[in-house]
Amino acid sequence: GAGKTTLLQILGTLDKPSNTNEAKLNVSQQSVLQLKDKALSKFRNEHIGFIFQFHQ
């Protein structure tokens, strides 16, 4: 519907916006959209926490 899940996935760095050329996402003064996969995983591990509603 309103995109709540998509927004949370982008904020949590689990997904990227469809137009990353114009999008900006800074977390703790770091531009996370520019990070490669390994660096993004490290950043997520050090700065972002999740509690999933349904764990599978």
Coordinates of N, CA and C in Angstrom, one line a residue:
G1 N 0.8 -1.2 0.0 CA 0.0 0.0 0.0 C 0.8 1.3 0.0
A2 N 1.2 1.7 1.2 CA 1.8 3.0 1.3 C 3.3 3.0 1.2
G3 N 3.9 1.8 1.2 CA 5.4 1.7 1.1 C 6.1 1.7 2.4
K4 N 5.4 1.3 3.5 CA 6.1 1.3 4.8 C 7.2 0.3 4.8
T5 N 7.0 -0.9 4.4 CA 8.0 -2.0 4.4 C 9.2 -1.6 3.5
T6 N 8.9 -1.1 2.3 CA 10.0 -0.6 1.4 C 10.8 0.4 2.1
L7 N 10.2 1.4 2.7 CA 10.9 2.5 3.4 C 11.8 1.9 4.5
L8 N 11.3 1.0 5.3 CA 12.1 0.4 6.4 C 13.3 -0.4 5.8
Q9 N 13.1 -1.1 4.7 CA 14.1 -1.9 4.1 C 15.2 -1.0 3.6
I10 N 14.9 0.1 3.0 CA 15.9 1.1 2.5 C 16.6 1.7 3.6
L11 N 15.9 2.2 4.7 CA 16.5 2.8 5.8 C 17.5 1.8 6.6
G12 N 17.1 0.5 6.5 CA 17.9 -0.5 7.2 C 19.0 -1.0 6.3
T13 N 19.2 -0.5 5.1 CA 20.2 -0.9 4.1 C 20.0 -2.3 3.6
L14 N 18.8 -2.9 3.7 CA 18.5 -4.2 3.2 C 18.1 -4.1 1.7
D15 N 17.7 -2.9 1.2 CA 17.3 -2.7 -0.2 C 17.8 -1.3 -0.6
K16 N 17.9 -1.1 -1.9 CA 18.3 0.2 -2.4 C 17.2 0.8 -3.2
P17 N 17.1 2.2 -3.2 CA 16.1 2.8 -4.0 C 16.3 2.5 -5.5
S18 N 15.2 2.5 -6.2 CA 15.3 2.2 -7.6 C 16.2 3.1 -8.4
N19 N 16.2 4.4 -8.0 CA 17.0 5.4 -8.7 C 18.1 5.9 -7.8
T20 N 19.2 5.1 -7.7 CA 20.3 5.5 -6.8 C 21.1 6.6 -7.3
N21 N 21.0 7.1 -8.5 CA 21.7 8.2 -9.0 C 21.2 9.5 -8.4
E22 N 20.0 9.6 -8.0 CA 19.4 10.8 -7.4 C 19.1 10.7 -6.0
A23 N 19.1 9.5 -5.4 CA 18.8 9.2 -4.0 C 20.0 9.4 -3.1
K24 N 19.7 9.9 -1.9 CA 20.8 10.0 -0.9 C 20.3 9.4 0.4
L25 N 21.1 8.6 1.0 CA 20.8 8.1 2.3 C 22.1 8.1 3.2
N26 N 22.0 9.0 4.2 CA 23.2 9.1 5.1 C 22.8 8.6 6.5
V27 N 23.6 7.7 7.0 CA 23.4 7.2 8.4 C 24.7 7.4 9.1
S28 N 24.6 8.0 10.3 CA 25.8 8.3 11.1 C 26.9 9.0 10.2
Q29 N 26.4 10.0 9.4 CA 27.3 10.8 8.5 C 28.0 10.0 7.4
Q30 N 27.5 8.8 7.1 CA 28.0 7.9 6.1 C 27.0 7.8 5.0
S31 N 27.4 8.0 3.7 CA 26.6 7.9 2.6 C 26.5 6.4 2.2
V32 N 25.5 5.7 2.7 CA 25.4 4.2 2.6 C 25.1 3.7 1.3
L33 N 24.5 4.5 0.4 CA 24.2 4.0 -1.0 C 25.5 3.8 -1.8
Q34 N 26.6 4.4 -1.4 CA 27.8 4.4 -2.2 C 28.7 3.2 -1.7
L35 N 28.3 2.5 -0.6 CA 29.1 1.4 -0.1 C 29.0 0.1 -0.9
K36 N 30.0 -0.6 -1.1 CA 30.0 -1.9 -1.7 C 29.4 -2.9 -0.8
D37 N 29.0 -4.1 -1.2 CA 28.3 -5.1 -0.4 C 29.0 -5.4 0.9
K38 N 30.3 -5.7 0.9 CA 31.0 -6.1 2.1 C 31.1 -4.9 3.1
A39 N 31.4 -3.7 2.6 CA 31.4 -2.6 3.4 C 30.1 -2.2 4.0
L40 N 29.0 -2.4 3.2 CA 27.7 -2.2 3.7 C 27.3 -3.2 4.8
S41 N 27.6 -4.4 4.6 CA 27.4 -5.4 5.6 C 28.1 -5.1 6.9
K42 N 29.3 -4.6 6.8 CA 30.1 -4.2 8.0 C 29.4 -3.0 8.7
F43 N 29.0 -2.0 7.9 CA 28.4 -0.8 8.4 C 27.1 -1.2 9.1
R44 N 26.3 -2.0 8.5 CA 25.0 -2.5 9.0 C 25.2 -3.2 10.4
N45 N 26.2 -4.0 10.4 CA 26.5 -4.8 11.6 C 26.9 -3.8 12.8
E46 N 27.6 -2.7 12.5 CA 28.1 -1.8 13.5 C 27.1 -0.7 13.9
H47 N 26.2 -0.4 13.0 CA 25.4 0.8 13.2 C 23.9 0.6 13.2
I48 N 23.4 -0.5 12.7 CA 21.9 -0.7 12.5 C 21.5 -1.9 13.2
G49 N 20.3 -1.9 13.9 CA 19.8 -3.1 14.6 C 18.4 -3.3 14.1
F50 N 18.0 -4.6 14.1 CA 16.6 -5.0 13.6 C 16.0 -5.9 14.6
I51 N 14.7 -5.8 14.7 CA 13.9 -6.7 15.4 C 12.7 -7.1 14.4
F52 N 12.8 -8.2 13.8 CA 11.8 -8.6 12.8 C 10.5 -9.1 13.5
Q53 N 9.4 -8.8 12.9 CA 8.1 -9.2 13.5 C 7.9 -10.7 13.4
F54 N 8.3 -11.3 12.2 CA 8.1 -12.7 12.0 C 9.5 -13.3 11.5
H55 N 10.1 -14.0 12.4 CA 11.4 -14.6 12.1 C 11.2 -16.0 11.4
Q56 N 11.9 -16.2 10.3 CA 11.7 -17.5 9.6 C 13.0 -18.2 9.5

